[in-house]
PDB file of C-alpha atoms and ligand atoms in Angstrom:
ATOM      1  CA  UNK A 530       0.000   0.000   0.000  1.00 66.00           C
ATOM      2  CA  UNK A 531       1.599   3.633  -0.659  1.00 72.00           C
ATOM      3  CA  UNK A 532       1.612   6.080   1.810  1.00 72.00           C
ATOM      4  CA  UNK A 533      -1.046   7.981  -0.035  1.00 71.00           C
ATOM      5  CA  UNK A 534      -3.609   5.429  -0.341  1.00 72.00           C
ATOM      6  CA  UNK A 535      -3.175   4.839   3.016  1.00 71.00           C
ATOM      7  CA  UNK A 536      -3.804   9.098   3.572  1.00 70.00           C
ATOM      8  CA  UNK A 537      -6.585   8.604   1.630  1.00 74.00           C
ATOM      9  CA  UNK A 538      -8.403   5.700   3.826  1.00 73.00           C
ATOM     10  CA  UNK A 539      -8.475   8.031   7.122  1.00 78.00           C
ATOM     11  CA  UNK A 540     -11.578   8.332   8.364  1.00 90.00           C
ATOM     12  CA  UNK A 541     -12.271  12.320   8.064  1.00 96.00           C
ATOM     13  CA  UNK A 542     -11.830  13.149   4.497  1.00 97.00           C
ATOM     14  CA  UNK A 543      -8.997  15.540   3.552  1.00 97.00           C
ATOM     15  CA  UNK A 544     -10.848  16.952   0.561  1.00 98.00           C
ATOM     16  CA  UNK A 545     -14.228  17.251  -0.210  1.00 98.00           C
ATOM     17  CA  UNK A 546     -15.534  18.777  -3.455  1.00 98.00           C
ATOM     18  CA  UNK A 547     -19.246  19.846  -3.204  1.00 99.00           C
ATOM     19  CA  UNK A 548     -21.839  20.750  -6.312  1.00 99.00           C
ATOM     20  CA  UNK A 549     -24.087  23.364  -5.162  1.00 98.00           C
ATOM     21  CA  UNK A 550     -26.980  22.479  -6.992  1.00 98.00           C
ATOM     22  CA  UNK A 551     -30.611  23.146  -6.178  1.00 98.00           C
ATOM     23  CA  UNK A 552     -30.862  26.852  -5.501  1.00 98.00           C
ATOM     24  CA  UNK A 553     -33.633  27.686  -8.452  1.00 98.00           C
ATOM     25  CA  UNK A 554     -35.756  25.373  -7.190  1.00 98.00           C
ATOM     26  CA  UNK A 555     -35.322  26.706  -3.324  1.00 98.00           C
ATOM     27  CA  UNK A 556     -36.805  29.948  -5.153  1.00 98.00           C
ATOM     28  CA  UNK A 557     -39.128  28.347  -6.774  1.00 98.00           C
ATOM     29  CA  UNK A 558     -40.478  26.597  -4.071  1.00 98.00           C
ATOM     30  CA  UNK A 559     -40.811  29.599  -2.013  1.00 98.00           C
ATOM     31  CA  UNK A 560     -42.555  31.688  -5.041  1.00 98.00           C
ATOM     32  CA  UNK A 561     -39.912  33.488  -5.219  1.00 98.00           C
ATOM     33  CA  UNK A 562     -37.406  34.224  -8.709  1.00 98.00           C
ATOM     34  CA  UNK A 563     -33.871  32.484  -8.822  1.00 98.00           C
ATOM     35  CA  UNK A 564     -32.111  35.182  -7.863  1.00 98.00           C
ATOM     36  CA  UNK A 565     -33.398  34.502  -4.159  1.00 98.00           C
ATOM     37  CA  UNK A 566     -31.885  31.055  -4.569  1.00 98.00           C
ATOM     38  CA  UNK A 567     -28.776  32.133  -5.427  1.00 98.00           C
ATOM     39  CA  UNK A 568     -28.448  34.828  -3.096  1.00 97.00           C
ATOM     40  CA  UNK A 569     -29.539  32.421  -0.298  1.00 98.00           C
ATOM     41  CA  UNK A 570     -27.130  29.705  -1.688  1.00 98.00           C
ATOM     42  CA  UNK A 571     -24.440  32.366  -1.582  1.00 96.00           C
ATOM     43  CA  UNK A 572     -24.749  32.476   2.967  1.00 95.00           C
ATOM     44  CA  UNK A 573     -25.329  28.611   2.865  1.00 97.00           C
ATOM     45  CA  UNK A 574     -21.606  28.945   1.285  1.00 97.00           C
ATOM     46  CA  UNK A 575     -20.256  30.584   4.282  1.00 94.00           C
ATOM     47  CA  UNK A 576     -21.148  28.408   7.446  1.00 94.00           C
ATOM     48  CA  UNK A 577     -19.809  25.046   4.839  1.00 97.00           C
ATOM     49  CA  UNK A 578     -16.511  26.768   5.269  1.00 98.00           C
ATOM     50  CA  UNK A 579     -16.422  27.104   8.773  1.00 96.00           C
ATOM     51  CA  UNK A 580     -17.349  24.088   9.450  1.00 97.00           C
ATOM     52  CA  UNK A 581     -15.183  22.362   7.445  1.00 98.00           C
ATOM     53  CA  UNK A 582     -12.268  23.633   9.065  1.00 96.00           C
ATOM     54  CA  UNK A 583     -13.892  22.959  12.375  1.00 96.00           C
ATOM     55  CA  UNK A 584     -14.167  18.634  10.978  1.00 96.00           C
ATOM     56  CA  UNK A 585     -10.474  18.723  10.268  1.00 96.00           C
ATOM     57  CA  UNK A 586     -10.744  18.891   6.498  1.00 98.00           C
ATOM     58  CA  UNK A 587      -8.026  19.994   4.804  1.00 97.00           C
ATOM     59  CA  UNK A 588      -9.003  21.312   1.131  1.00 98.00           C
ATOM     60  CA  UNK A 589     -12.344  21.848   0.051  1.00 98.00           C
ATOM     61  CA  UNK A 590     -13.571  22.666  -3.602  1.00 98.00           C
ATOM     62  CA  UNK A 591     -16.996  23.769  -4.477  1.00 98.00           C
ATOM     63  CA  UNK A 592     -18.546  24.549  -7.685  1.00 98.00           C
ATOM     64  CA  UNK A 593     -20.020  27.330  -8.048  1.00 98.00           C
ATOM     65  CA  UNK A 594     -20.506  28.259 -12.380  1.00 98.00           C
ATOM     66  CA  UNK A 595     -19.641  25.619 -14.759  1.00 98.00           C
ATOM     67  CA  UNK A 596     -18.677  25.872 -18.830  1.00 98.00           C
ATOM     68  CA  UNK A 597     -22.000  24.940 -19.348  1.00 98.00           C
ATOM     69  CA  UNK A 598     -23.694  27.459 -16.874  1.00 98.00           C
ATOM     70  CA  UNK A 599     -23.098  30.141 -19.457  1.00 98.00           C
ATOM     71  CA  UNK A 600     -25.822  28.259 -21.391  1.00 98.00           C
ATOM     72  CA  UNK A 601     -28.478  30.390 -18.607  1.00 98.00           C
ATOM     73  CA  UNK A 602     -30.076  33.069 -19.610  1.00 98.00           C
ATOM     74  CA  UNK A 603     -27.666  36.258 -19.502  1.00 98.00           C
ATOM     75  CA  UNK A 604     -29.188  38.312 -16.937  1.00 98.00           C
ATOM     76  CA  UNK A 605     -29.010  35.107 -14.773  1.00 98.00           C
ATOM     77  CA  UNK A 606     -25.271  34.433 -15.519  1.00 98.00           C
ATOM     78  CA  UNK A 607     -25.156  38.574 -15.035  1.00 98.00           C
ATOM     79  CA  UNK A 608     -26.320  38.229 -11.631  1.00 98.00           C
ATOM     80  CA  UNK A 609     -24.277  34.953 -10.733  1.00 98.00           C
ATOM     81  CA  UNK A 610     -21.073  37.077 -11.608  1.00 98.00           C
ATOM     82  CA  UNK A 611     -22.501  39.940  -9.344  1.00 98.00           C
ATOM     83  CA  UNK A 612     -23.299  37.712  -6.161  1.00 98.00           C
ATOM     84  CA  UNK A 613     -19.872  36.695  -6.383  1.00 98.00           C
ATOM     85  CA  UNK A 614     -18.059  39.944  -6.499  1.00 98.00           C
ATOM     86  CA  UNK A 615     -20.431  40.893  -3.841  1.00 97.00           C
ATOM     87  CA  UNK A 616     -19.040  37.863  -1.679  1.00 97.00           C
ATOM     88  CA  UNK A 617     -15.976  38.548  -2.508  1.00 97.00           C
ATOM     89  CA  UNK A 618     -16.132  42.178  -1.230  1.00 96.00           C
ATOM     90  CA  UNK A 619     -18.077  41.276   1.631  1.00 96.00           C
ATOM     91  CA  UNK A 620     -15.792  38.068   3.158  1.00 97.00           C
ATOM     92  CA  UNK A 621     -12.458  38.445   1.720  1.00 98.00           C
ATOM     93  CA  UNK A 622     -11.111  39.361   4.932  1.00 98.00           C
ATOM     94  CA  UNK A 623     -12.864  37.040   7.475  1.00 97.00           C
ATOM     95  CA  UNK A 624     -11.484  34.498   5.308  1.00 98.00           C
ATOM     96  CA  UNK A 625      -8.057  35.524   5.674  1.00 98.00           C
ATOM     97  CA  UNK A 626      -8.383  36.225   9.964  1.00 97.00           C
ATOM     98  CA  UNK A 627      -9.471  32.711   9.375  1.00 97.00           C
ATOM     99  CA  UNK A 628      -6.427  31.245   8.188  1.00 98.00           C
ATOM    100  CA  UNK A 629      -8.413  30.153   4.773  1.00 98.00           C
ATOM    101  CA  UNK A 630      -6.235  29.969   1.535  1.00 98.00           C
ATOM    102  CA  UNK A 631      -8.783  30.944  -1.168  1.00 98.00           C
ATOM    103  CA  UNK A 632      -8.079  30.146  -4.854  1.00 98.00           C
ATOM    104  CA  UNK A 633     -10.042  30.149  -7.986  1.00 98.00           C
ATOM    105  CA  UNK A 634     -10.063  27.130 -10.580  1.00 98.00           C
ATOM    106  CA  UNK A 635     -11.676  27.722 -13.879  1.00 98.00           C
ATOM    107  CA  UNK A 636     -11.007  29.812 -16.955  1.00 98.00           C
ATOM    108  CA  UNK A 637     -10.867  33.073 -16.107  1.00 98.00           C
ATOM    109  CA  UNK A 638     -10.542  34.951 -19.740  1.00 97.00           C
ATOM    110  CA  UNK A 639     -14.207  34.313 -19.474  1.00 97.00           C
ATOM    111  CA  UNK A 640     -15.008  36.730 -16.846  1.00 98.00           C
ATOM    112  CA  UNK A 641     -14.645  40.250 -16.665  1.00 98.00           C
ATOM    113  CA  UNK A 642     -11.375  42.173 -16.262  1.00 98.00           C
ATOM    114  CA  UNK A 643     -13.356  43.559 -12.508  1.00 98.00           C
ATOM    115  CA  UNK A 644     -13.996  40.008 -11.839  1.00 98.00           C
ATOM    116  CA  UNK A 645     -10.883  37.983 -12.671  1.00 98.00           C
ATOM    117  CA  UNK A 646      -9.241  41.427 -10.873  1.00 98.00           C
ATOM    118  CA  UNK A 647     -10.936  40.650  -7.593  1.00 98.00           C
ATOM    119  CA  UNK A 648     -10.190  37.128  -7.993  1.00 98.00           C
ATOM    120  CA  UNK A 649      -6.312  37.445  -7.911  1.00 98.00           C
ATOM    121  CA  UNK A 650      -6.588  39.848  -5.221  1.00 98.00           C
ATOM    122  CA  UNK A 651      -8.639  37.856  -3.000  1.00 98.00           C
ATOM    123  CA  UNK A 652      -5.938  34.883  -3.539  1.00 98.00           C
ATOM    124  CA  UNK A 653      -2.942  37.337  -2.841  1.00 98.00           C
ATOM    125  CA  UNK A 654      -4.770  38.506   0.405  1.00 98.00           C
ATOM    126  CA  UNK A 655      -5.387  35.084   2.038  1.00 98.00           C
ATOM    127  CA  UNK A 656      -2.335  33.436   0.341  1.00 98.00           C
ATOM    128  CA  UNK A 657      -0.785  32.365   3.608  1.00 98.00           C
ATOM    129  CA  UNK A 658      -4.013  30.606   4.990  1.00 98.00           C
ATOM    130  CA  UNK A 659      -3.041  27.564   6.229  1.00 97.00           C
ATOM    131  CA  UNK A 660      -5.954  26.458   8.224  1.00 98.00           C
ATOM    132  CA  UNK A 661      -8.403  25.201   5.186  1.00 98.00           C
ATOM    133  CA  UNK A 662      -7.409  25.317   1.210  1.00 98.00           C
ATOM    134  CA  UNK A 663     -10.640  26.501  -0.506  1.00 98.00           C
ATOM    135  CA  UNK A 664     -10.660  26.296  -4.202  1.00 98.00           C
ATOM    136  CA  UNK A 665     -13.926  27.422  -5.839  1.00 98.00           C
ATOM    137  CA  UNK A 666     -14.475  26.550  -9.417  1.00 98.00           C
ATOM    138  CA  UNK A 667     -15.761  29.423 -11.516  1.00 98.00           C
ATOM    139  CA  UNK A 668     -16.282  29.203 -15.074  1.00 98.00           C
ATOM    140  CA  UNK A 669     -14.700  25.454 -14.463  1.00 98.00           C
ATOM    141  CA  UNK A 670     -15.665  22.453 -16.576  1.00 98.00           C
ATOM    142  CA  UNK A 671     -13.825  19.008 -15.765  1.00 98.00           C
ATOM    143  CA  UNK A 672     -13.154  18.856 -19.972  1.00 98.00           C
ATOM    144  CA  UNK A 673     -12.037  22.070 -20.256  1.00 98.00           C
ATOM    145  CA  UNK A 674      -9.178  21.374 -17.565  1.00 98.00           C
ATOM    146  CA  UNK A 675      -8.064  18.510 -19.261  1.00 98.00           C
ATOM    147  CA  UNK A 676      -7.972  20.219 -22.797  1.00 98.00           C
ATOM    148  CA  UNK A 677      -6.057  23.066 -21.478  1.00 98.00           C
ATOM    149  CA  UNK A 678      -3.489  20.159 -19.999  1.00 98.00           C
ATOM    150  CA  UNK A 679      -3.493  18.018 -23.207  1.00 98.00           C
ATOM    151  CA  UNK A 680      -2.505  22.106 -24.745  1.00 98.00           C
ATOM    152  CA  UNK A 681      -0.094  22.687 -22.384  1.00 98.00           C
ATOM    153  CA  UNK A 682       2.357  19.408 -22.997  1.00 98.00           C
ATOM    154  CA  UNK A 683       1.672  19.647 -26.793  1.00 98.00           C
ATOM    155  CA  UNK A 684       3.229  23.152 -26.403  1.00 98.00           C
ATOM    156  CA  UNK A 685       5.564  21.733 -23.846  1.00 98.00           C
ATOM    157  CA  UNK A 686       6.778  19.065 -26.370  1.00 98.00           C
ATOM    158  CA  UNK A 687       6.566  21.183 -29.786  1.00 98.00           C
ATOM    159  CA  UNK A 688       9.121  23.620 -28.035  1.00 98.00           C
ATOM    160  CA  UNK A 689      10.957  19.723 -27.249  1.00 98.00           C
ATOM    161  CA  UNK A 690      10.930  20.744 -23.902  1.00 98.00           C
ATOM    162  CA  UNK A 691       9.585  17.340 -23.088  1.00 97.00           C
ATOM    163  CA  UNK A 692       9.572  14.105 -24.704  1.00 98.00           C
ATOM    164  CA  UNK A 693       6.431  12.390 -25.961  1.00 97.00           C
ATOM    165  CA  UNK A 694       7.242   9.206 -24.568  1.00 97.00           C
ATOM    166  CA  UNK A 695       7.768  10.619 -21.095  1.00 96.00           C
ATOM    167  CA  UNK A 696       3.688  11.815 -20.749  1.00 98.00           C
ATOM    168  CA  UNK A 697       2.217   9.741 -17.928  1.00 98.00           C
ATOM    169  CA  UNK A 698      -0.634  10.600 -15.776  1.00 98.00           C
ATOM    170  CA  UNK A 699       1.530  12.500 -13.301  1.00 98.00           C
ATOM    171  CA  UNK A 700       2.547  14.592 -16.265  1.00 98.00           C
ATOM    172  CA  UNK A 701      -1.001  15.288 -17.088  1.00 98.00           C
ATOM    173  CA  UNK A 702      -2.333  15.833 -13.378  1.00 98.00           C
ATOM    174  CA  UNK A 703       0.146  18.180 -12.991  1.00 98.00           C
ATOM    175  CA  UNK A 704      -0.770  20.572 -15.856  1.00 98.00           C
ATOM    176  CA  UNK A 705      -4.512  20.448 -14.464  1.00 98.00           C
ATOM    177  CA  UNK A 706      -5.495  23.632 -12.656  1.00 98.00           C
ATOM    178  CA  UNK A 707      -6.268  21.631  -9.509  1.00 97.00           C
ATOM    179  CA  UNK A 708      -3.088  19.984  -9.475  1.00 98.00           C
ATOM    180  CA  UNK A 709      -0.948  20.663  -5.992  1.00 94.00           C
ATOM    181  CA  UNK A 710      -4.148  19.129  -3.323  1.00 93.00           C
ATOM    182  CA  UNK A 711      -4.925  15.908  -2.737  1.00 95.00           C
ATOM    183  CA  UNK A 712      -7.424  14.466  -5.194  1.00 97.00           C
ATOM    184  CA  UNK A 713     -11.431  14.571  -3.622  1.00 98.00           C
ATOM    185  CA  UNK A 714     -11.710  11.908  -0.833  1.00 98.00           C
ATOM    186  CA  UNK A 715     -15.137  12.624  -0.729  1.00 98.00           C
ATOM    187  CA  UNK A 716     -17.655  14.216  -3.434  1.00 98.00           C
ATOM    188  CA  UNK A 717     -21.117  15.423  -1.950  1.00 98.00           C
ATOM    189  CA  UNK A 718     -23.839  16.869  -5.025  1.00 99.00           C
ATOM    190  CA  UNK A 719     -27.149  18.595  -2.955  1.00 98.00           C
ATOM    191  CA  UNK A 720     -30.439  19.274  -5.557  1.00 98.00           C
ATOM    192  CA  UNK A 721     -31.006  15.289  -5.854  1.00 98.00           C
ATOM    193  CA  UNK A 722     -29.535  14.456  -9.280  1.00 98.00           C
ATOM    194  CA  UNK A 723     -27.079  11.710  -9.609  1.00 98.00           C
ATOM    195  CA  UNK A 724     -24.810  13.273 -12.436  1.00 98.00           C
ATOM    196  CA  UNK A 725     -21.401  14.664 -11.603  1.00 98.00           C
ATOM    197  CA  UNK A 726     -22.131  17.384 -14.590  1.00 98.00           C
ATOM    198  CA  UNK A 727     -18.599  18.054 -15.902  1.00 98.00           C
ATOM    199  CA  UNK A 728     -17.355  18.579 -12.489  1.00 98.00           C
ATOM    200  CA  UNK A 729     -13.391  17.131 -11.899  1.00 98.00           C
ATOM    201  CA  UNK A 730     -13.777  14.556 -14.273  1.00 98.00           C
ATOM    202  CA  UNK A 731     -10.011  13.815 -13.950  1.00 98.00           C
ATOM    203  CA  UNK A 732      -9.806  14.228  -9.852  1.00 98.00           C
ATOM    204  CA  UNK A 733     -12.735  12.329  -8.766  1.00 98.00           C
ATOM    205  CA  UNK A 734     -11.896   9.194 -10.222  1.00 98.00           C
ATOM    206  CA  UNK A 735     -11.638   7.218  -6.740  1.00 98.00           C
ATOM    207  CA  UNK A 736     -13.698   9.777  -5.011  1.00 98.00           C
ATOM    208  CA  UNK A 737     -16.144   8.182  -2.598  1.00 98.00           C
ATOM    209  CA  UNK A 738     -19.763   9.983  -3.932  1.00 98.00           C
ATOM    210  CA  UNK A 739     -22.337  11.018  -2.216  1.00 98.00           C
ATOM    211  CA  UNK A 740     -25.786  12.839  -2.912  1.00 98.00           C
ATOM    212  CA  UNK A 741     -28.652  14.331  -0.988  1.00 98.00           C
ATOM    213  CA  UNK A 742     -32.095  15.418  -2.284  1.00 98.00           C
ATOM    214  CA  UNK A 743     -31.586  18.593   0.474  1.00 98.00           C
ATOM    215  CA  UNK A 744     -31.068  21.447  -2.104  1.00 98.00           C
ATOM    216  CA  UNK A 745     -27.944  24.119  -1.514  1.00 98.00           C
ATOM    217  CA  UNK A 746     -29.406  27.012   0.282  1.00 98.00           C
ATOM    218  CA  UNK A 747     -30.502  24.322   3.071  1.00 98.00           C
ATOM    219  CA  UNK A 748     -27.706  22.138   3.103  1.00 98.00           C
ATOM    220  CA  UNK A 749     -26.348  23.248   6.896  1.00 97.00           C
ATOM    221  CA  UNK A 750     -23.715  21.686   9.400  1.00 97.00           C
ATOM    222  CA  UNK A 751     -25.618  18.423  10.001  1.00 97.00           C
ATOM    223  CA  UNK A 752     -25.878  17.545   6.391  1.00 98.00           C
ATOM    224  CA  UNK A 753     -22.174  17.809   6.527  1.00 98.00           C
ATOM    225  CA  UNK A 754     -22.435  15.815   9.336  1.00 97.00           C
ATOM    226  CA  UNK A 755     -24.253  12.984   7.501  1.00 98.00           C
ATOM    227  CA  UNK A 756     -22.190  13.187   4.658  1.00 98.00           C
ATOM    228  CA  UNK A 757     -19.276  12.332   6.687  1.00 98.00           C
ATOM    229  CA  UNK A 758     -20.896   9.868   8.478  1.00 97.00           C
ATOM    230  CA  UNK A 759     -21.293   7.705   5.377  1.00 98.00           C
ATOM    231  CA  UNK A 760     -17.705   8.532   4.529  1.00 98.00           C
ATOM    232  CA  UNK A 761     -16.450   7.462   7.763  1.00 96.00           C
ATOM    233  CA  UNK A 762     -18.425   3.937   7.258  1.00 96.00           C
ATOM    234  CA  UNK A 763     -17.367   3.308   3.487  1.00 96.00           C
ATOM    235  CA  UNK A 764     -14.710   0.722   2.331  1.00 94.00           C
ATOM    236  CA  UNK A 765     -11.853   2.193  -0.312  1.00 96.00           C
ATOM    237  CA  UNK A 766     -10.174  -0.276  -1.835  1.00 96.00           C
ATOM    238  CA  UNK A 767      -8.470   1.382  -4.617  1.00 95.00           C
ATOM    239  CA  UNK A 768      -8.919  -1.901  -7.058  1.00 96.00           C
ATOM    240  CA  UNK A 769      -7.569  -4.269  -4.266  1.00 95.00           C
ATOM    241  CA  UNK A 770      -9.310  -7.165  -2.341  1.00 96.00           C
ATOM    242  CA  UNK A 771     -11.303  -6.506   0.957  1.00 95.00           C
ATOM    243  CA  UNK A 772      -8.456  -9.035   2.371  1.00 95.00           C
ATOM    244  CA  UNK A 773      -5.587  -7.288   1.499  1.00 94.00           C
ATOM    245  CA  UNK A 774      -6.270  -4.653   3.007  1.00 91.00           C
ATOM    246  CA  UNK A 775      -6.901  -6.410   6.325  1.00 84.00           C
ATOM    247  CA  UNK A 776     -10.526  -5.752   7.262  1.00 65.00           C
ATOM    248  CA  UNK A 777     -12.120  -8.244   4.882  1.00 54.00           C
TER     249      UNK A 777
HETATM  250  C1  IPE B1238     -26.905  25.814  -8.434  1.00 55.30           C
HETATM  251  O1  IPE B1238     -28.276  25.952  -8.396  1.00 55.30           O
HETATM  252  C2  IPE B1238     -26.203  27.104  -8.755  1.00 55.30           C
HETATM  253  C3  IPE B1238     -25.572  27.136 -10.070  1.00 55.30           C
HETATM  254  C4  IPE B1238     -25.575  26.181 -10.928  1.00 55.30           C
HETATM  255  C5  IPE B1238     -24.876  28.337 -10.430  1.00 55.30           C
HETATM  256  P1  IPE B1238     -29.173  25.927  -9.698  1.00 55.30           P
HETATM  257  O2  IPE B1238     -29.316  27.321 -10.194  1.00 55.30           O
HETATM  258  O3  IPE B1238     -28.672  24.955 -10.691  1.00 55.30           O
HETATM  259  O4  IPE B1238     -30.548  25.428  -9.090  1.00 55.30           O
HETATM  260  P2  IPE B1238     -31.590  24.459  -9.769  1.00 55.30           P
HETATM  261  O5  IPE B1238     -30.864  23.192 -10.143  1.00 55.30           O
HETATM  262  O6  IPE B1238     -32.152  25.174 -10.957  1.00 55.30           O
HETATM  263  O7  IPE B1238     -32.603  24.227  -8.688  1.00 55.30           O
HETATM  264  C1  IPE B1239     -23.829  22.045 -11.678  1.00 55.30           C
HETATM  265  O1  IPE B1239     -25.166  22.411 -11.518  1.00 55.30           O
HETATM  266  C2  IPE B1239     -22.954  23.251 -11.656  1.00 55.30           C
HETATM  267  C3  IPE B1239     -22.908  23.999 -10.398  1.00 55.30           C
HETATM  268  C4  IPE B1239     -23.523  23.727  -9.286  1.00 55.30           C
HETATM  269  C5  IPE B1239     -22.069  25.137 -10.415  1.00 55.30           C
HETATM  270  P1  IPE B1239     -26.159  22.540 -12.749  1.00 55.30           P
HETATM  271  O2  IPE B1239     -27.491  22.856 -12.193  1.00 55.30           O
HETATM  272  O3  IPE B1239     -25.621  23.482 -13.747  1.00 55.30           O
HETATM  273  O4  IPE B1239     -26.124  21.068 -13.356  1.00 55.30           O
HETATM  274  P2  IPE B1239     -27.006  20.356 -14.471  1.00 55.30           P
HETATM  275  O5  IPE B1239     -26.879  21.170 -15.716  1.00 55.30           O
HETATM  276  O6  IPE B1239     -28.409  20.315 -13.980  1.00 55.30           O
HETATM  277  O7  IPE B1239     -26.441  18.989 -14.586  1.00 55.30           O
HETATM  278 MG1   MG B1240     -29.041  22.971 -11.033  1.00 55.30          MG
END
């Protein structure tokens, strides 16, 4: 067994990479427009945080626009974009009494030059956070990631910088814009569907999965709770036997 499988079999989860789904229908279900969702999904953000570093976990990713969220209407995306600079302005500097390391995954010469601005700012201000590494993935598709890999080490080997036959997967995880944390231990989706919608396709490929019908805006420190739980109580085997790893 190698010393990271064996990090990855602990029973509190080192990373956790959450879809935030289910904030329309929040809205909806209250008669009230999507932006309410959103904006309500935005504070559910903030207590996940804390109490993630409170559990011990070490990195924790969530998704909050994917490639194929600029499909939504614009004055949705509009006000997606908004909420977040609004966030940004508003907890930028809890986050960094806090000890969190904030960075941004995605690709950012989709957003605005006020956006992507705040963006690099926020990551320079809480760059020595060393209590909880929070990556959020903005404009982030799990394809796109690897495309902009497969780019890089065609560039990498047209300028013969490296050599064809030496492109393994730690060659190609290490181009990908999440590469540096520990791949998801645990993956938890809220809004009850069972897709992982473009989300890490690369990372999560051992990822223990886990989904709940509660949708974002009330997904609160118990439903953490329960999600760990499960985690705590599943089996990883990594494509060996039950018996080799001792607990058959
Ligand atoms: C998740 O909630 C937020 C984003 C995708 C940006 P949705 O907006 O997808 O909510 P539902 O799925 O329509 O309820
Ligand atoms: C996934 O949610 C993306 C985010 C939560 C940011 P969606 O609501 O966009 O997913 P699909 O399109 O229903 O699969
Ligand atoms: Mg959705």
């Amino acid at each position: 067994m190698t010393a990271s499988d064996q990090a990855r079999m602990a029973p509190v989860p080192r990373h956790v990479a959450v879809i935030m789904d289910g904030n329309g229908r929040w809205a909806e279900r209250r008669a009230l427009p999507r932006a309410a969702g959103h904006r309500a999904g935005a504070r559910a953000v903030r207590a996940i945080i804390e109490h993630a570093a409170r559990c011990g976990i070490e990195a924790l990713t969530l998704f909050a626009f994917s490639s194929e969220n600029w499909r939504r209407p614009p004055d949705e995306v509009g006000l997606l974009m908004q909420l977040l600079l609004e966030a940004l302005d508003r907890e930028v500097t809890e986050l960094a009494t806090n000890e969190v390391r904030l960075r941004f995954v995605g690709d950012r010469s989709r957003l605005t030059p006020l956006l992507a601005g705040r963006m690099a700012e926020a990551e320079r201000r809480t760059a020595a956070g060393q209590r909880l590494d929070l990556m959020v993935a903005v404009a982030y598709g799990g394809r796109w990631d690897l495309a902009q890999a497969a780019r890089q080490l065609a560039l990498e080997t047209a300028a013969g910088r490296i050599d064809p036959a030496a492109i393994d997967e730690a060659a190609l995880a290490a181009r990908l814009v999440t590469a540096g944390r520990p791949e998801p231990d645990l993956f938890i989706r809220t809004g009850g569907e069972r897709r992982i919608s473009n989300f890490m396709l690369w990372d999560l490929a051992y990822t223990e999965l886990w989904f709940t019908d509660a949708l974002w805006p009330d997904f609160d420190d118990s439903a953490l709770d329960a999600a760990l739980a499960d985690f705590a109580g599943r089996q990883r085997r990594f494509g060996r036997t039950a018996a080799q790893l001792g607990r058959a």
